[in-house]
PDB file of C-alpha atoms in Angstrom:
ATOM      1  CA  MET A 420    -108.169  47.669 106.735  1.00  0.00           C
ATOM      2  CA  SER A 421    -108.731  50.920 104.796  1.00  0.00           C
ATOM      3  CA  GLU A 422    -112.467  51.232 105.293  1.00  0.00           C
ATOM      4  CA  LEU A 423    -113.570  50.068 108.723  1.00  0.00           C
ATOM      5  CA  PRO A 424    -117.058  51.122 109.860  1.00  0.00           C
ATOM      6  CA  GLY A 425    -116.886  54.311 111.908  1.00  0.00           C
ATOM      7  CA  ARG A 426    -113.325  55.135 110.853  1.00  0.00           C
ATOM      8  CA  PRO A 427    -112.237  57.380 108.023  1.00  0.00           C
ATOM      9  CA  PRO A 428    -110.547  55.564 105.128  1.00  0.00           C
ATOM     10  CA  ARG A 429    -106.805  55.408 105.527  1.00  0.00           C
ATOM     11  CA  VAL A 430    -103.683  53.945 104.029  1.00  0.00           C
ATOM     12  CA  ASP A 431    -102.776  50.325 104.675  1.00  0.00           C
ATOM     13  CA  PHE A 432     -98.973  50.275 104.359  1.00  0.00           C
ATOM     14  CA  VAL A 433     -96.007  51.751 102.506  1.00  0.00           C
ATOM     15  CA  ASP A 434     -96.063  50.250  99.017  1.00  0.00           C
ATOM     16  CA  HIS A 435     -92.777  51.661  97.748  1.00  0.00           C
ATOM     17  CA  VAL A 436     -90.166  54.367  98.125  1.00  0.00           C
ATOM     18  CA  ALA A 437     -89.317  55.981  94.787  1.00  0.00           C
ATOM     19  CA  VAL A 438     -85.897  57.326  93.875  1.00  0.00           C
ATOM     20  CA  ALA A 439     -85.565  59.546  90.798  1.00  0.00           C
ATOM     21  CA  VAL A 440     -82.513  58.610  88.714  1.00  0.00           C
ATOM     22  CA  HIS A 441     -81.099  59.762  85.392  1.00  0.00           C
ATOM     23  CA  ASP A 442     -80.238  56.178  84.387  1.00  0.00           C
ATOM     24  CA  ALA A 443     -81.670  53.118  86.134  1.00  0.00           C
ATOM     25  CA  ASP A 444     -79.037  50.806  84.639  1.00  0.00           C
ATOM     26  CA  ALA A 445     -76.272  52.985  86.087  1.00  0.00           C
ATOM     27  CA  ALA A 446     -78.021  53.084  89.482  1.00  0.00           C
ATOM     28  CA  LEU A 447     -78.686  49.328  89.745  1.00  0.00           C
ATOM     29  CA  PRO A 448     -75.166  48.142  90.684  1.00  0.00           C
ATOM     30  CA  PHE A 449     -75.352  49.932  94.040  1.00  0.00           C
ATOM     31  CA  TYR A 450     -78.695  48.376  94.947  1.00  0.00           C
ATOM     32  CA  VAL A 451     -78.008  44.911  93.476  1.00  0.00           C
ATOM     33  CA  SER A 452     -74.263  44.311  93.829  1.00  0.00           C
ATOM     34  CA  ARG A 453     -73.538  46.318  96.947  1.00  0.00           C
ATOM     35  CA  LEU A 454     -76.799  46.022  98.916  1.00  0.00           C
ATOM     36  CA  GLY A 455     -77.836  42.608  97.573  1.00  0.00           C
ATOM     37  CA  LEU A 456     -81.364  43.612  96.581  1.00  0.00           C
ATOM     38  CA  MET A 457     -83.107  41.703  93.795  1.00  0.00           C
ATOM     39  CA  VAL A 458     -84.810  43.304  90.820  1.00  0.00           C
ATOM     40  CA  VAL A 459     -88.421  42.097  90.870  1.00  0.00           C
ATOM     41  CA  GLY A 460     -89.878  44.196  88.075  1.00  0.00           C
ATOM     42  CA  ASP A 461     -89.038  46.581  85.270  1.00  0.00           C
ATOM     43  CA  GLU A 462     -91.616  48.360  83.127  1.00  0.00           C
ATOM     44  CA  GLU A 463     -92.299  51.501  81.158  1.00  0.00           C
ATOM     45  CA  ALA A 464     -95.232  53.741  82.026  1.00  0.00           C
ATOM     46  CA  ASP A 465     -96.294  55.661  78.940  1.00  0.00           C
ATOM     47  CA  ASP A 466     -97.912  58.401  81.025  1.00  0.00           C
ATOM     48  CA  PRO A 467     -95.771  60.126  82.327  1.00  0.00           C
ATOM     49  CA  GLY A 468     -93.065  58.530  80.169  1.00  0.00           C
ATOM     50  CA  VAL A 469     -90.891  56.800  82.740  1.00  0.00           C
ATOM     51  CA  ARG A 470     -89.085  53.529  83.301  1.00  0.00           C
ATOM     52  CA  LEU A 471     -89.952  51.952  86.661  1.00  0.00           C
ATOM     53  CA  THR A 472     -87.513  49.423  88.096  1.00  0.00           C
ATOM     54  CA  TYR A 473     -88.591  47.650  91.295  1.00  0.00           C
ATOM     55  CA  LEU A 474     -86.210  46.183  93.864  1.00  0.00           C
ATOM     56  CA  ASP A 475     -87.203  43.944  96.748  1.00  0.00           C
ATOM     57  CA  GLY A 476     -86.291  45.873  99.875  1.00  0.00           C
ATOM     58  CA  GLY A 477     -87.728  43.294 102.256  1.00  0.00           C
ATOM     59  CA  ASN A 478     -90.789  44.942 103.762  1.00  0.00           C
ATOM     60  CA  VAL A 479     -91.055  47.647 101.061  1.00  0.00           C
ATOM     61  CA  LEU A 480     -90.225  47.973  97.376  1.00  0.00           C
ATOM     62  CA  ILE A 481     -87.629  50.445  96.153  1.00  0.00           C
ATOM     63  CA  GLN A 482     -88.694  51.968  92.827  1.00  0.00           C
ATOM     64  CA  LEU A 483     -86.121  53.586  90.561  1.00  0.00           C
ATOM     65  CA  VAL A 484     -87.865  56.175  88.368  1.00  0.00           C
ATOM     66  CA  GLN A 485     -86.036  57.117  85.170  1.00  0.00           C
ATOM     67  CA  PRO A 486     -87.548  59.631  82.745  1.00  0.00           C
ATOM     68  CA  LEU A 487     -87.768  58.465  79.136  1.00  0.00           C
ATOM     69  CA  ARG A 488     -88.787  61.865  77.753  1.00  0.00           C
ATOM     70  CA  PRO A 489     -89.488  65.394  78.967  1.00  0.00           C
ATOM     71  CA  GLY A 490     -92.098  65.471  81.722  1.00  0.00           C
ATOM     72  CA  PRO A 491     -92.559  65.750  85.485  1.00  0.00           C
ATOM     73  CA  VAL A 492     -89.734  63.364  86.452  1.00  0.00           C
ATOM     74  CA  ALA A 493     -87.273  64.986  84.048  1.00  0.00           C
ATOM     75  CA  ASP A 494     -88.283  68.372  85.511  1.00  0.00           C
ATOM     76  CA  PHE A 495     -87.780  67.013  89.033  1.00  0.00           C
ATOM     77  CA  LEU A 496     -84.284  65.781  88.176  1.00  0.00           C
ATOM     78  CA  ARG A 497     -83.376  69.088  86.533  1.00  0.00           C
ATOM     79  CA  THR A 498     -84.428  71.142  89.574  1.00  0.00           C
ATOM     80  CA  ARG A 499     -83.655  68.804  92.485  1.00  0.00           C
ATOM     81  CA  GLY A 500     -81.260  66.190  91.155  1.00  0.00           C
ATOM     82  CA  GLU A 501     -81.331  62.473  91.890  1.00  0.00           C
ATOM     83  CA  GLY A 502     -82.838  61.326  95.147  1.00  0.00           C
ATOM     84  CA  LEU A 503     -86.084  60.673  96.967  1.00  0.00           C
ATOM     85  CA  HIS A 504     -88.953  61.321  94.571  1.00  0.00           C
ATOM     86  CA  HIS A 505     -91.949  60.131  96.586  1.00  0.00           C
ATOM     87  CA  LEU A 506     -93.407  57.791  99.173  1.00  0.00           C
ATOM     88  CA  CYS A 507     -96.232  55.581  97.964  1.00  0.00           C
ATOM     89  CA  PHE A 508     -98.921  54.211 100.241  1.00  0.00           C
ATOM     90  CA  ASN A 509    -101.169  51.271  99.424  1.00  0.00           C
ATOM     91  CA  VAL A 510    -104.925  51.737  99.768  1.00  0.00           C
ATOM     92  CA  GLU A 511    -107.916  49.577  99.032  1.00  0.00           C
ATOM     93  CA  ARG A 512    -109.606  52.331  96.989  1.00  0.00           C
ATOM     94  CA  ILE A 513    -108.262  55.798  96.215  1.00  0.00           C
ATOM     95  CA  GLU A 514    -111.473  57.868  96.148  1.00  0.00           C
ATOM     96  CA  PRO A 515    -112.521  57.365  99.797  1.00  0.00           C
ATOM     97  CA  VAL A 516    -109.019  58.216 101.007  1.00  0.00           C
ATOM     98  CA  LEU A 517    -108.887  61.366  98.865  1.00  0.00           C
ATOM     99  CA  GLY A 518    -112.338  62.330 100.159  1.00  0.00           C
ATOM    100  CA  ALA A 519    -111.102  62.029 103.740  1.00  0.00           C
ATOM    101  CA  LEU A 520    -108.095  64.272 103.053  1.00  0.00           C
ATOM    102  CA  SER A 521    -109.062  67.935 102.993  1.00  0.00           C
ATOM    103  CA  GLY A 522    -108.029  69.655  99.766  1.00  0.00           C
ATOM    104  CA  GLU A 523    -107.102  66.459  97.898  1.00  0.00           C
ATOM    105  CA  GLU A 524    -110.399  65.789  96.123  1.00  0.00           C
ATOM    106  CA  GLY A 525    -109.020  67.117  92.796  1.00  0.00           C
ATOM    107  CA  ALA A 526    -105.991  64.812  92.642  1.00  0.00           C
ATOM    108  CA  LYS A 527    -105.675  63.168  89.214  1.00  0.00           C
ATOM    109  CA  ILE A 528    -106.065  59.379  89.207  1.00  0.00           C
ATOM    110  CA  PHE A 529    -104.070  57.575  86.522  1.00  0.00           C
ATOM    111  CA  ALA A 530    -102.926  54.094  85.476  1.00  0.00           C
ATOM    112  CA  GLY A 531     -99.755  53.659  87.507  1.00  0.00           C
ATOM    113  CA  GLY A 532     -97.064  51.045  87.734  1.00  0.00           C
ATOM    114  CA  ARG A 533     -97.817  47.338  88.036  1.00  0.00           C
ATOM    115  CA  GLY A 534    -101.202  47.938  86.377  1.00  0.00           C
ATOM    116  CA  ARG A 535    -102.711  49.700  89.394  1.00  0.00           C
ATOM    117  CA  ARG A 536    -104.661  52.927  89.686  1.00  0.00           C
ATOM    118  CA  ALA A 537    -102.638  55.622  91.411  1.00  0.00           C
ATOM    119  CA  CYS A 538    -102.563  59.343  92.179  1.00  0.00           C
ATOM    120  CA  PHE A 539    -100.234  61.926  93.648  1.00  0.00           C
ATOM    121  CA  LEU A 540    -101.578  64.125  96.408  1.00  0.00           C
ATOM    122  CA  LEU A 541    -101.837  67.796  95.478  1.00  0.00           C
ATOM    123  CA  HIS A 542    -100.022  68.872  98.633  1.00  0.00           C
ATOM    124  CA  GLU A 543     -96.515  67.814  99.660  1.00  0.00           C
ATOM    125  CA  PRO A 544     -96.528  67.385 103.447  1.00  0.00           C
ATOM    126  CA  ASN A 545     -93.106  68.243 104.852  1.00  0.00           C
ATOM    127  CA  GLY A 546     -91.836  68.710 101.302  1.00  0.00           C
ATOM    128  CA  VAL A 547     -92.379  65.037 100.386  1.00  0.00           C
ATOM    129  CA  ARG A 548     -94.454  63.955  97.396  1.00  0.00           C
ATOM    130  CA  VAL A 549     -97.015  61.326  98.360  1.00  0.00           C
ATOM    131  CA  GLU A 550     -98.574  58.805  96.001  1.00  0.00           C
ATOM    132  CA  LEU A 551    -101.506  56.488  96.661  1.00  0.00           C
ATOM    133  CA  THR A 552    -101.816  53.206  94.782  1.00  0.00           C
ATOM    134  CA  GLU A 553    -104.588  50.656  94.906  1.00  0.00           C
ATOM    135  CA  ARG A 554    -103.894  47.143  96.087  1.00  0.00           C
ATOM    136  CA  GLU A 555    -105.449  45.359  93.124  1.00  0.00           C
ATOM    137  CA  PRO A 556    -104.366  45.826  89.495  1.00  0.00           C
ATOM    138  CA  LEU A 557    -106.858  47.148  86.941  1.00  0.00           C
ATOM    139  CA  ALA A 558    -109.012  44.465  85.395  1.00  0.00           C
TER     140      ALA A 558
END
């Protein structure tokens, strides 16, 4: 769906909504016990040094992002506190989408969660961080 002939590349769907937390284990009881969501994944991403806990939110994943060391997420928590960290959209391939977005060509692509390539847009539309992640994991 991302790259139809005659149309600019675009996002396919919301992949996850990320919530920055100081402690994922302390945050889980609300999502699991009170809301009834199931944990479907838990991993550490060395760069940028975070724990990523995924909850099945039905039509979208909820990702709890806990910093494991100083870095961008720890800085975010220090300045903004816990809460919405970013929206992540799924794309077939990142480069064509970045190329279609004016001013985003320099966004850094990295190995993100669940073994997929990802990047954060350089601009924050409406004050919201936006991440793109590819559908298929790295080989």
